[in-house]
CSV table of C-alpha atoms and ligand atoms in Angstrom, one decimal:
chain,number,residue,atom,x,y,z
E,191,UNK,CA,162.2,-24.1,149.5
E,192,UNK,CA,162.4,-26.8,146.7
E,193,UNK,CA,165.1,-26.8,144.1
E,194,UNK,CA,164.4,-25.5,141.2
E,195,UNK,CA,165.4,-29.0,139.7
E,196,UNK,CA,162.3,-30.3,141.6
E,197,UNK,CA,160.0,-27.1,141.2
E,198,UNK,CA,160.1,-28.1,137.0
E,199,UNK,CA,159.2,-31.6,137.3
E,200,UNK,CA,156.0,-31.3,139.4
E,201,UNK,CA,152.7,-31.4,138.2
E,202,UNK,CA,150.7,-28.9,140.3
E,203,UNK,CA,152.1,-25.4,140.6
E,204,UNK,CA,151.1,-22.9,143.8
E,205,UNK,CA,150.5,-19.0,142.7
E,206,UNK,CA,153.9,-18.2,144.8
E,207,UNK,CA,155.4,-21.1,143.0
E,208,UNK,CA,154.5,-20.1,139.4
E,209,UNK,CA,156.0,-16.3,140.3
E,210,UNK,CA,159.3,-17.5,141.5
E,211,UNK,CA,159.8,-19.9,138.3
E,212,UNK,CA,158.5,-16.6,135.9
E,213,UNK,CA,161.3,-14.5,138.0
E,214,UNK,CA,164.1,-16.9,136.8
E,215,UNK,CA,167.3,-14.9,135.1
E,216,UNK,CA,170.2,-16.4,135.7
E,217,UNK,CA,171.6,-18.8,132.9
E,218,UNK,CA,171.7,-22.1,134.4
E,219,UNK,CA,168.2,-21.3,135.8
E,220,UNK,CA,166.7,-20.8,132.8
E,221,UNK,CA,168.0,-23.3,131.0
E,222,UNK,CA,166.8,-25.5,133.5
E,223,UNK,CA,163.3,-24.1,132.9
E,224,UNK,CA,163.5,-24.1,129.0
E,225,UNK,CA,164.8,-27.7,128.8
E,226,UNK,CA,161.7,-29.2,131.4
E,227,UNK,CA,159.1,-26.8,129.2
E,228,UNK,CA,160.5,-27.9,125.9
E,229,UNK,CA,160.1,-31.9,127.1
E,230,UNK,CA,156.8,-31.3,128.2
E,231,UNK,CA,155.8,-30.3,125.5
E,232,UNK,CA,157.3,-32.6,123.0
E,233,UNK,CA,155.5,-35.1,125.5
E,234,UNK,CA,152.1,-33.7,125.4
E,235,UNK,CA,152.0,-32.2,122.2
E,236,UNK,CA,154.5,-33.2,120.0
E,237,UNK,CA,157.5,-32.6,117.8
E,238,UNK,CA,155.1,-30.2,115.5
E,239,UNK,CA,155.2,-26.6,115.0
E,240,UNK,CA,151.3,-25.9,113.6
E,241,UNK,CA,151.1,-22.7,111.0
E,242,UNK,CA,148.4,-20.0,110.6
E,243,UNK,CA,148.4,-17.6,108.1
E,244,UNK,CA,147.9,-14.0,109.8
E,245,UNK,CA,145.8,-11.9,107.6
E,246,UNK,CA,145.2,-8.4,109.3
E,247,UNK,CA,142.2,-7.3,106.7
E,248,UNK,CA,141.4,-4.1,108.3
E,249,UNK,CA,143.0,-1.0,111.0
E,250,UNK,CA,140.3,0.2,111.7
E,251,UNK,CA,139.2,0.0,115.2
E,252,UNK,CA,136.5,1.8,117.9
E,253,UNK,CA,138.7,0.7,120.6
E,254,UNK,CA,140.9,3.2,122.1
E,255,UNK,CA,143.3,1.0,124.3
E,256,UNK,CA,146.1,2.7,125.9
E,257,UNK,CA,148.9,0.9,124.6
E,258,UNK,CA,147.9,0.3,120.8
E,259,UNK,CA,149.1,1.5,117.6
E,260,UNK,CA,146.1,1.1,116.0
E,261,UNK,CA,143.7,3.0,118.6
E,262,UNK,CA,140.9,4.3,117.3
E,263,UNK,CA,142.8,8.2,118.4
E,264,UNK,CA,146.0,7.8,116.8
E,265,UNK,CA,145.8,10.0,113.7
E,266,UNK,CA,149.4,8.9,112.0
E,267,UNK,CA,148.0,6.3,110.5
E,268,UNK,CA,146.3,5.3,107.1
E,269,UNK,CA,143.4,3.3,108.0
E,270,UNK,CA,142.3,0.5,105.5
E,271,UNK,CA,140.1,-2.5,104.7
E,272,UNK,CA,140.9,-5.1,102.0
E,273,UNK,CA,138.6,-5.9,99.6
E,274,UNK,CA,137.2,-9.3,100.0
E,275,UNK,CA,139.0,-11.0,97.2
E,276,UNK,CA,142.5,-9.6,98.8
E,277,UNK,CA,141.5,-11.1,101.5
E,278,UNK,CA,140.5,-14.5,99.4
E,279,UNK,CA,144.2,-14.4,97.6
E,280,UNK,CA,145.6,-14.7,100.9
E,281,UNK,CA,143.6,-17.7,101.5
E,282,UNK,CA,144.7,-19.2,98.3
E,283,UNK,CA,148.0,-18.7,99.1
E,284,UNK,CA,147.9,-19.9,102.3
E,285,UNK,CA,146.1,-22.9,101.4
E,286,UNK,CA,148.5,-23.8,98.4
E,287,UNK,CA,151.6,-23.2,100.7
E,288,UNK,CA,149.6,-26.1,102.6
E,289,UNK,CA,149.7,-24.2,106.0
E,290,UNK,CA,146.9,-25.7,107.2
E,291,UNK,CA,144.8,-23.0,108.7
E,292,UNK,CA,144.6,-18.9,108.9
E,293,UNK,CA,143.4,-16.1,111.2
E,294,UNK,CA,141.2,-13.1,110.4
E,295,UNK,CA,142.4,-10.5,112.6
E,296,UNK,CA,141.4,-7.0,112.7
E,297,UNK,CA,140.4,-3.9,114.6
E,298,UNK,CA,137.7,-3.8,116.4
E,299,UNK,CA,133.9,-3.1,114.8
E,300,UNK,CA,130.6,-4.2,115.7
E,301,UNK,CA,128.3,-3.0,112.7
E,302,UNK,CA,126.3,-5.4,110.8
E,303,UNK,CA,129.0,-4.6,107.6
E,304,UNK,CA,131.9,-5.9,109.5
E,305,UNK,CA,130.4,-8.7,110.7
E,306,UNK,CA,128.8,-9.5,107.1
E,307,UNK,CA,132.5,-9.0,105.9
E,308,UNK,CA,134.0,-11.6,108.2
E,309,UNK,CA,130.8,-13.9,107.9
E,310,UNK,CA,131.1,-14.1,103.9
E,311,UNK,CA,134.8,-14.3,104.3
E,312,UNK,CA,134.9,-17.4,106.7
E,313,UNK,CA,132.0,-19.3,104.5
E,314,UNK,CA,134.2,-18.4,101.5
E,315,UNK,CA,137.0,-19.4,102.8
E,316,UNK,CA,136.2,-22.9,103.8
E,317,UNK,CA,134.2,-23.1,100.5
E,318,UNK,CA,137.0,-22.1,97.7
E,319,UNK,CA,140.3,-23.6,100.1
E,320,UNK,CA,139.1,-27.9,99.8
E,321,UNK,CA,142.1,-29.6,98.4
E,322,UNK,CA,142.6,-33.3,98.0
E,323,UNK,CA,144.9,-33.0,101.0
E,324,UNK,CA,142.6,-31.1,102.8
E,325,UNK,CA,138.7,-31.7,101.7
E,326,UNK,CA,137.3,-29.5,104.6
E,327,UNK,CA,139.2,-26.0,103.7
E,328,UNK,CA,141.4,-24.6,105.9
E,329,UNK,CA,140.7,-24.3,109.3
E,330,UNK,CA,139.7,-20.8,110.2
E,331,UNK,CA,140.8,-18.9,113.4
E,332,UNK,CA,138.9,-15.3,114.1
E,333,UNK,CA,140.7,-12.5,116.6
E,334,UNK,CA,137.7,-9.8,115.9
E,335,UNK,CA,137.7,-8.9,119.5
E,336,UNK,CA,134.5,-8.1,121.5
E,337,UNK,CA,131.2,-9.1,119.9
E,338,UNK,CA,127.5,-10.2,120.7
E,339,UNK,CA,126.9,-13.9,121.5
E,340,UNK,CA,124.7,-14.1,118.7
E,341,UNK,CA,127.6,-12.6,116.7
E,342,UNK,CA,130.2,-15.5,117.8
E,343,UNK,CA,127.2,-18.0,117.1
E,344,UNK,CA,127.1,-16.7,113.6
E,345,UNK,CA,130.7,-16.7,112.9
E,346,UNK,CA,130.6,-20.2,114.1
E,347,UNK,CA,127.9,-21.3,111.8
E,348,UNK,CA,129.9,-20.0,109.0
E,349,UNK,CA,132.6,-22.3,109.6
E,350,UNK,CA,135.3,-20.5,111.9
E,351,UNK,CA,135.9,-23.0,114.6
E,352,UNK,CA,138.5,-21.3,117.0
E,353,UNK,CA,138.5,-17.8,118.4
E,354,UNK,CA,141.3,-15.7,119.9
E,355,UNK,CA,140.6,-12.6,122.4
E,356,UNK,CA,143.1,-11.7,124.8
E,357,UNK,CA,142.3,-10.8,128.1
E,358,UNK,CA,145.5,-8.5,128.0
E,359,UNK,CA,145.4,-8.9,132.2
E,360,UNK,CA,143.2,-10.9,134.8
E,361,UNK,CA,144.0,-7.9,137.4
E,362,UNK,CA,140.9,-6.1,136.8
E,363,UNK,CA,142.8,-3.2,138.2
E,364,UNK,CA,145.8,-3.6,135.5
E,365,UNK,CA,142.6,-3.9,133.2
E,366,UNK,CA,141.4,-0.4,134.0
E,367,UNK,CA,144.5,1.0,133.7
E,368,UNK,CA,145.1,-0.4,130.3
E,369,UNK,CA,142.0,0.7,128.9
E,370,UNK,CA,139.2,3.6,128.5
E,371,UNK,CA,136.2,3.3,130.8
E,372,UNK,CA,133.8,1.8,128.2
E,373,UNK,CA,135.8,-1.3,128.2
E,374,UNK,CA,135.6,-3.7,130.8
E,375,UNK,CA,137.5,-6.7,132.4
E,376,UNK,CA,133.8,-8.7,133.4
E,377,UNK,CA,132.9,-8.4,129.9
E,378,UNK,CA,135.9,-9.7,128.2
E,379,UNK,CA,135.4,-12.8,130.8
E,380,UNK,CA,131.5,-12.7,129.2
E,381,UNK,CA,132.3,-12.6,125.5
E,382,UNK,CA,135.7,-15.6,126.4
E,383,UNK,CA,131.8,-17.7,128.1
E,384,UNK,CA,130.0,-17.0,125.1
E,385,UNK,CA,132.5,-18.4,122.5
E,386,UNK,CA,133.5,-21.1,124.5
E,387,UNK,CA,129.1,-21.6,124.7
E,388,UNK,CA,128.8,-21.3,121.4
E,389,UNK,CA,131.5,-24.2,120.3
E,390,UNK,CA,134.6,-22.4,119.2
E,391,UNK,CA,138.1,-23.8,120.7
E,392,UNK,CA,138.7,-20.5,122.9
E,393,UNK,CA,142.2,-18.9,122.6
E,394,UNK,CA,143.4,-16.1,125.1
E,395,UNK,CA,146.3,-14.2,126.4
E,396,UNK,CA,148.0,-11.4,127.9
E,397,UNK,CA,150.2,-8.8,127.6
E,398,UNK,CA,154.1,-9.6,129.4
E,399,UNK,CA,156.4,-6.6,131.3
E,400,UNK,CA,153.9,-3.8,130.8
E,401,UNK,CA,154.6,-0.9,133.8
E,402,UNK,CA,152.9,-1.4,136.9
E,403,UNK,CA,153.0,-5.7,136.1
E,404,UNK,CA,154.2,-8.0,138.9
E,405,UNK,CA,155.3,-11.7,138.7
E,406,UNK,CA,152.2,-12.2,140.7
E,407,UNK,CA,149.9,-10.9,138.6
E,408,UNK,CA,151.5,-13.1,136.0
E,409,UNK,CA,151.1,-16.0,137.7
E,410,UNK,CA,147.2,-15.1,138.6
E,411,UNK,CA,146.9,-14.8,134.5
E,412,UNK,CA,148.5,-18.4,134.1
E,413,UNK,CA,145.7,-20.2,137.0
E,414,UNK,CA,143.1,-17.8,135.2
E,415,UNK,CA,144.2,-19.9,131.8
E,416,UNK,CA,143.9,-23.0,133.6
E,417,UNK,CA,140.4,-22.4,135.3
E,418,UNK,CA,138.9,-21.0,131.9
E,419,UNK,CA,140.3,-24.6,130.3
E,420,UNK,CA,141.6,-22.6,127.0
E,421,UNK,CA,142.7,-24.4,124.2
E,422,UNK,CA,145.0,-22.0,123.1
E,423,UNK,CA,147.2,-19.2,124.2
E,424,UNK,CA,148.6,-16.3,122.5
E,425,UNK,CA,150.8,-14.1,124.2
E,426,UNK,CA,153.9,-12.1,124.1
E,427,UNK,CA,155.7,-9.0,125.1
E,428,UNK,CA,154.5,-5.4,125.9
E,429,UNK,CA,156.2,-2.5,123.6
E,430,UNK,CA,155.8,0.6,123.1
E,431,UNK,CA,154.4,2.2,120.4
E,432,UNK,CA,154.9,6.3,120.3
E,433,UNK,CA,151.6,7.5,119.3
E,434,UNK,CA,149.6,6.2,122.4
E,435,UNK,CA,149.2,7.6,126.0
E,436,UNK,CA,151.5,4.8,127.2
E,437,UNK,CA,154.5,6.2,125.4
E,438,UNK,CA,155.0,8.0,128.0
E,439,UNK,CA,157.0,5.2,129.7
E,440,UNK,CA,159.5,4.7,126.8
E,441,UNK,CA,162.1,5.3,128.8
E,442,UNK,CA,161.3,2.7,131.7
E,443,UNK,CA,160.8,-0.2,129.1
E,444,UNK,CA,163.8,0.7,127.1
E,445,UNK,CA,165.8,-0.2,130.4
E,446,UNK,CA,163.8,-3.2,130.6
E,447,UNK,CA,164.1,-4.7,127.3
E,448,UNK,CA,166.4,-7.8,128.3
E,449,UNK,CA,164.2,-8.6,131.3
E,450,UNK,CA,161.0,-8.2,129.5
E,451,UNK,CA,162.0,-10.5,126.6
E,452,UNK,CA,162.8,-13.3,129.1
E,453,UNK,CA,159.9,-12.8,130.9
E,454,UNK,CA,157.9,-13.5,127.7
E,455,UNK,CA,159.8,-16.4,127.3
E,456,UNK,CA,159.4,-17.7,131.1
E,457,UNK,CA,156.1,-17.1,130.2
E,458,UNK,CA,155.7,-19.5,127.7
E,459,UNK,CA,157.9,-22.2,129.6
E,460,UNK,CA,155.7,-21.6,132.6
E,461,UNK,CA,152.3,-21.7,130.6
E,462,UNK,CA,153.4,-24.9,129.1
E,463,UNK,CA,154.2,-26.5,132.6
E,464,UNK,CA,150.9,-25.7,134.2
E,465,UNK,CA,148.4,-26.2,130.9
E,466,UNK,CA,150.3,-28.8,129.3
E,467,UNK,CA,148.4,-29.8,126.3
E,468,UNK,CA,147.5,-26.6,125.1
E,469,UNK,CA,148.8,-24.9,121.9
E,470,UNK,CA,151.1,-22.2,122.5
E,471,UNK,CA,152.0,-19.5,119.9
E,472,UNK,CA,155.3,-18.1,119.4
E,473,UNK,CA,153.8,-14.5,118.9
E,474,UNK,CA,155.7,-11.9,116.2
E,475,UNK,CA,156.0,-9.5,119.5
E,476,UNK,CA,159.1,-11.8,120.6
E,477,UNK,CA,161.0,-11.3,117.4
E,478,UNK,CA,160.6,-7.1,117.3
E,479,UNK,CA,162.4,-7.5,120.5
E,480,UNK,CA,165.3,-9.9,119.1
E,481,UNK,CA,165.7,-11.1,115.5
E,482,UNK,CA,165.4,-14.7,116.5
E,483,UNK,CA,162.4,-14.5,118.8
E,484,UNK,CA,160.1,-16.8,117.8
E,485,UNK,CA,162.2,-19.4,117.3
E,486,UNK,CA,163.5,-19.2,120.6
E,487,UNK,CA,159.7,-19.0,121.6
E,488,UNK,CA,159.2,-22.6,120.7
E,489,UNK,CA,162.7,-23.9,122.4
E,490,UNK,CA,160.8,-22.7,125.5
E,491,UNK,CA,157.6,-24.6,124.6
E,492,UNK,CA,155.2,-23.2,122.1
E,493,UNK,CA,154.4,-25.4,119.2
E,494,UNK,CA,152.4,-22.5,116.9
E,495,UNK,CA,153.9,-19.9,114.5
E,496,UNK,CA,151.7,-16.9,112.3
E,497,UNK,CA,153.6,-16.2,109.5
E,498,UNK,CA,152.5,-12.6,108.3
E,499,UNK,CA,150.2,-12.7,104.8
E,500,UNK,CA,148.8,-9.4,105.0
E,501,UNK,CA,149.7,-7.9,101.5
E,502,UNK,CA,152.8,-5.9,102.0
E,503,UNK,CA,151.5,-2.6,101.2
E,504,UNK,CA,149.3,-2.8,104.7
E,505,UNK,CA,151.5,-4.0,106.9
E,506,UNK,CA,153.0,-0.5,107.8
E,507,UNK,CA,149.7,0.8,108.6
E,508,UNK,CA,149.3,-2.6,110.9
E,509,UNK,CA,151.9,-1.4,113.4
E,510,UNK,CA,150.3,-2.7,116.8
E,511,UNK,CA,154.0,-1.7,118.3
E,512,UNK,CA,157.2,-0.5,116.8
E,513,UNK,CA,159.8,-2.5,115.8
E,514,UNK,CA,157.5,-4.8,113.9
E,515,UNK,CA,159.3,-7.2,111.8
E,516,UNK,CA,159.5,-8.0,108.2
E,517,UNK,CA,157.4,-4.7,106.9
E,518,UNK,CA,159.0,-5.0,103.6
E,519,UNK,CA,158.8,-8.5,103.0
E,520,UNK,CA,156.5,-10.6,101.0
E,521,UNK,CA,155.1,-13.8,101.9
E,522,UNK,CA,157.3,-15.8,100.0
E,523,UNK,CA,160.2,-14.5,101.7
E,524,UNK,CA,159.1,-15.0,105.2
E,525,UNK,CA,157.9,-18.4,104.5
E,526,UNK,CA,161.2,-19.4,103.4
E,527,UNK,CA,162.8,-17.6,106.2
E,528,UNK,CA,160.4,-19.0,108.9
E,529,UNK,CA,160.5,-22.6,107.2
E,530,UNK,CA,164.6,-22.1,107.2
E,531,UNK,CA,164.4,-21.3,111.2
E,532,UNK,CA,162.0,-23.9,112.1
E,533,UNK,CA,163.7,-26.7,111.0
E,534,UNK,CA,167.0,-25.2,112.3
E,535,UNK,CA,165.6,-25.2,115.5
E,536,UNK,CA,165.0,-29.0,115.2
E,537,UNK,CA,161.2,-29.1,114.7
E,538,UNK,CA,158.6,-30.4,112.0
E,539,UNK,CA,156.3,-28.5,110.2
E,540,UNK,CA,152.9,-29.5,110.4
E,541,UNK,CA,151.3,-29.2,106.8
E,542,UNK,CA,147.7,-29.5,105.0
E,543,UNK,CA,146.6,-30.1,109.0
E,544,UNK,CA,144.6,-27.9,111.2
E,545,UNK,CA,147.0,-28.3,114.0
E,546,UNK,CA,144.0,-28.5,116.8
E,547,UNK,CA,145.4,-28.0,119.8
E,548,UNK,CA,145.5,-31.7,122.2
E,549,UNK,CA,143.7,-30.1,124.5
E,550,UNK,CA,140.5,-29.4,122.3
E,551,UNK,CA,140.9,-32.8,120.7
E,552,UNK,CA,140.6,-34.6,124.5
E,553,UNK,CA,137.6,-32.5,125.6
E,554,UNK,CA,135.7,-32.7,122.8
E,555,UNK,CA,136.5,-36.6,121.7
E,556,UNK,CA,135.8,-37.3,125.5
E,557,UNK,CA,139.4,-39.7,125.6
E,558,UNK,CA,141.2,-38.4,128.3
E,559,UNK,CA,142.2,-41.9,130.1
E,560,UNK,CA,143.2,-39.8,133.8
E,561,UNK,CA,140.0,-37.7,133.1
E,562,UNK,CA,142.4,-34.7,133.7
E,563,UNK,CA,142.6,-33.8,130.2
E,564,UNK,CA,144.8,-36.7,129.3
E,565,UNK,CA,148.4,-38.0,129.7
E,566,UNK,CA,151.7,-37.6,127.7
E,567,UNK,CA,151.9,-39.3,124.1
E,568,UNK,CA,154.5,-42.1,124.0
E,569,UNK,CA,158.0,-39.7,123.0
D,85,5AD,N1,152.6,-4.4,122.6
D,85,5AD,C1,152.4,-5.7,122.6
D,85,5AD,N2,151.3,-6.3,122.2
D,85,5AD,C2,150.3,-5.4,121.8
D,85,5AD,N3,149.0,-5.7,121.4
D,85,5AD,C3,148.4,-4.5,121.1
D,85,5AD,N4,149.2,-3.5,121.3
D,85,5AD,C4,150.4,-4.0,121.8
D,85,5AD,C5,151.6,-3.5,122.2
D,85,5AD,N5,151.9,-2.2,122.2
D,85,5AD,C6,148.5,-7.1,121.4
D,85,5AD,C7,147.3,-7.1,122.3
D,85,5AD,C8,146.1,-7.6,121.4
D,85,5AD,C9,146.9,-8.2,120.2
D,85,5AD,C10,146.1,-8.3,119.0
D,85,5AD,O1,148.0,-7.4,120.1
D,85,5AD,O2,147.5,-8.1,123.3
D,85,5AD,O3,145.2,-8.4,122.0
């Protein structure tokens, strides 16, 4: 076997390889991991952490997914839908803070209103946000879940130009067990096809430490990132939230918690040594599990951040899993509290930019000098 010292510093990873590095828990091994994913990254992507401003406009969801707060059965909580203009004083904010870009996320719907909502909100968006520093609006991510391709091709023509939807596990089997019967793991690859077919950077990701998860099938979600060529990747830890069928394993992740939360990060650290120039965020899942999450997220390798702009008065009924932070806060106080960490952590914030990911920039501008996607920008 290979010492781990070598195992970080090669370019092509094996399936068994990628599940021993994600096992690592002993201290000098992971900081052995950290420090080769943190490099890479710097090399590939930069110094820059990239912003988007998470606006969760609605709860209300037909999904029914075994592990989610906001499942279509759970009847403890309050569902809502901001009005458009909420949604476009969010945007205002956002864009004055100069944050650069903002995602739309929601439950999930599929009825000509919804998608009219999120259609007049994106063209809205890009129309009222133009500032001198930023004449083409922000940029505008959607996470709306499963639609039609000629509902992505809409969005797209309204000017949202990068699309998230997790595929929460490439075991189809882990899939099934995740979810109800109407959902499906073949159509989730579809609708990740359709918005890659109909132009959007494509952003996907997967749930970390969930019961009945091995390192393999970890490492089988990292080479599905890879073949699908994603420009981005949003992912973080499993927790439990008590009003879904999955509660029912409280117990077994509350024994877990320390392992799953460095899992997540091996994750990320991992991710960033296979894909390499692909923008990884440092989800809000990491820092319900320990206060300074995130910004140990990008130590490990991811380069994005979310910071919450939901109005405050929603967020409580926006509970994807417990333990969600900064439910009483506004958005001035996380930005000054994220903006505090970031830089303590050594990094740069990237403002009035749309922080496209290297990856999307190479495939689409055609300048990859190895052909593979590019090399590492001089340090
Ligand atoms: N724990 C962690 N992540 C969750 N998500 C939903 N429920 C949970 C949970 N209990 C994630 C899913 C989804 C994203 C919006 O939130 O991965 O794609």
């Amino acid at each position: 076997m290979k010492s781990l010292a070598d195992l970080v510093r090669q370019t092509e990873f094996t399936r068994e390889e990628i599940a021993f590095l994600l096992g690592r828990r002993e201290t000098n091994e992971v900081e052995l991991l950290r420090q080769a994913a943190e490099a890479l990254c710097f090399a590939w992507v930069g110094n820059t952490v990239h912003f988007r401003g998470l606006v969760e406009f609605s709860n209300i969801c037909v999904c029914d997914c075994h592990y989610c707060g906001i499942r279509k059965s759970n009847p403890a909580i309050t569902r809502f839908f901001l009005t458009l203009d909420e949604v476009m004083q969010a945007a205002h904010w956002c864009a004055e803070q100069g944050y650069g870009s903002l995602v739309l996320q929601s439950g999930e719907r599929r009825d000509e209103a919804f998608i009219d909502f999120v259609e007049t909100a994106v063209r809205r968006i890009r129309a009222e946000t133009r500032t001198a520093q930023q004449p083409d609006g922000l940029g505008i991510t959607l996470c709306v879940g499963e639609q039609t391709r000629e509902t992505y091709a809409r969005f797209k023509a309204a000017g949202a130009h990068r699309y998230l939807l997790r595929i929460e596990s490439t075991s189809p089997h882990l899939f099934r067990q995740l979810h109800p019967a109407g959902q499906s793991f073949e159509q989730r690859v579809q609708c990740l096809q359709w918005l890659r077919e109909t132009g959007f950077q494509v952003g996907t990701g997967v749930m970390i430490g969930f019961p009945g998860q091995t390192l393999e099938n970890l490492a089988d979600d990292v080479l599905f990132f890879r073949s699908l060529d994603v420009d981005m990747i949003g992912m973080g830890p499993y927790l439990v939230h008590k009003q879904t069928p999955m509660a029912a394993q409280e117990k077994e992740m509350a024994a877990r918690h320390g392992e799953v939360y460095q899992l997540a990060l091996n994750m990320i650290a991992v991710t960033r040594l296979v894909l390499k120039n692909v923008n990884i965020a440092a989800t809000t899942a990491l820092q319900a599990m320990k206060a300074t999450g995130r910004e140990e997220g990008l130590t490990y390798g991811a380069n994005v951040i979310m910071p919450q702009l939901t109005p405050t008065e929603f967020r409580k009924d926006y509970q994807l899993y417990e333990g969600k932070p900064c439910l009483d806060e506004n958005r001035d106080q996380c930005k000054m509290c994220l903006q505090r960490r970031i830089t303590g952590a050594g990094r740069v914030i990237g403002f009035h930019e749309w922080g496209d990911s290297r990856h999307a920039r190479d495939r689409t501008e055609n300048t990859a000098p190895s052909g593979e996607g590019g090399s590492p920008s001089k340090p």
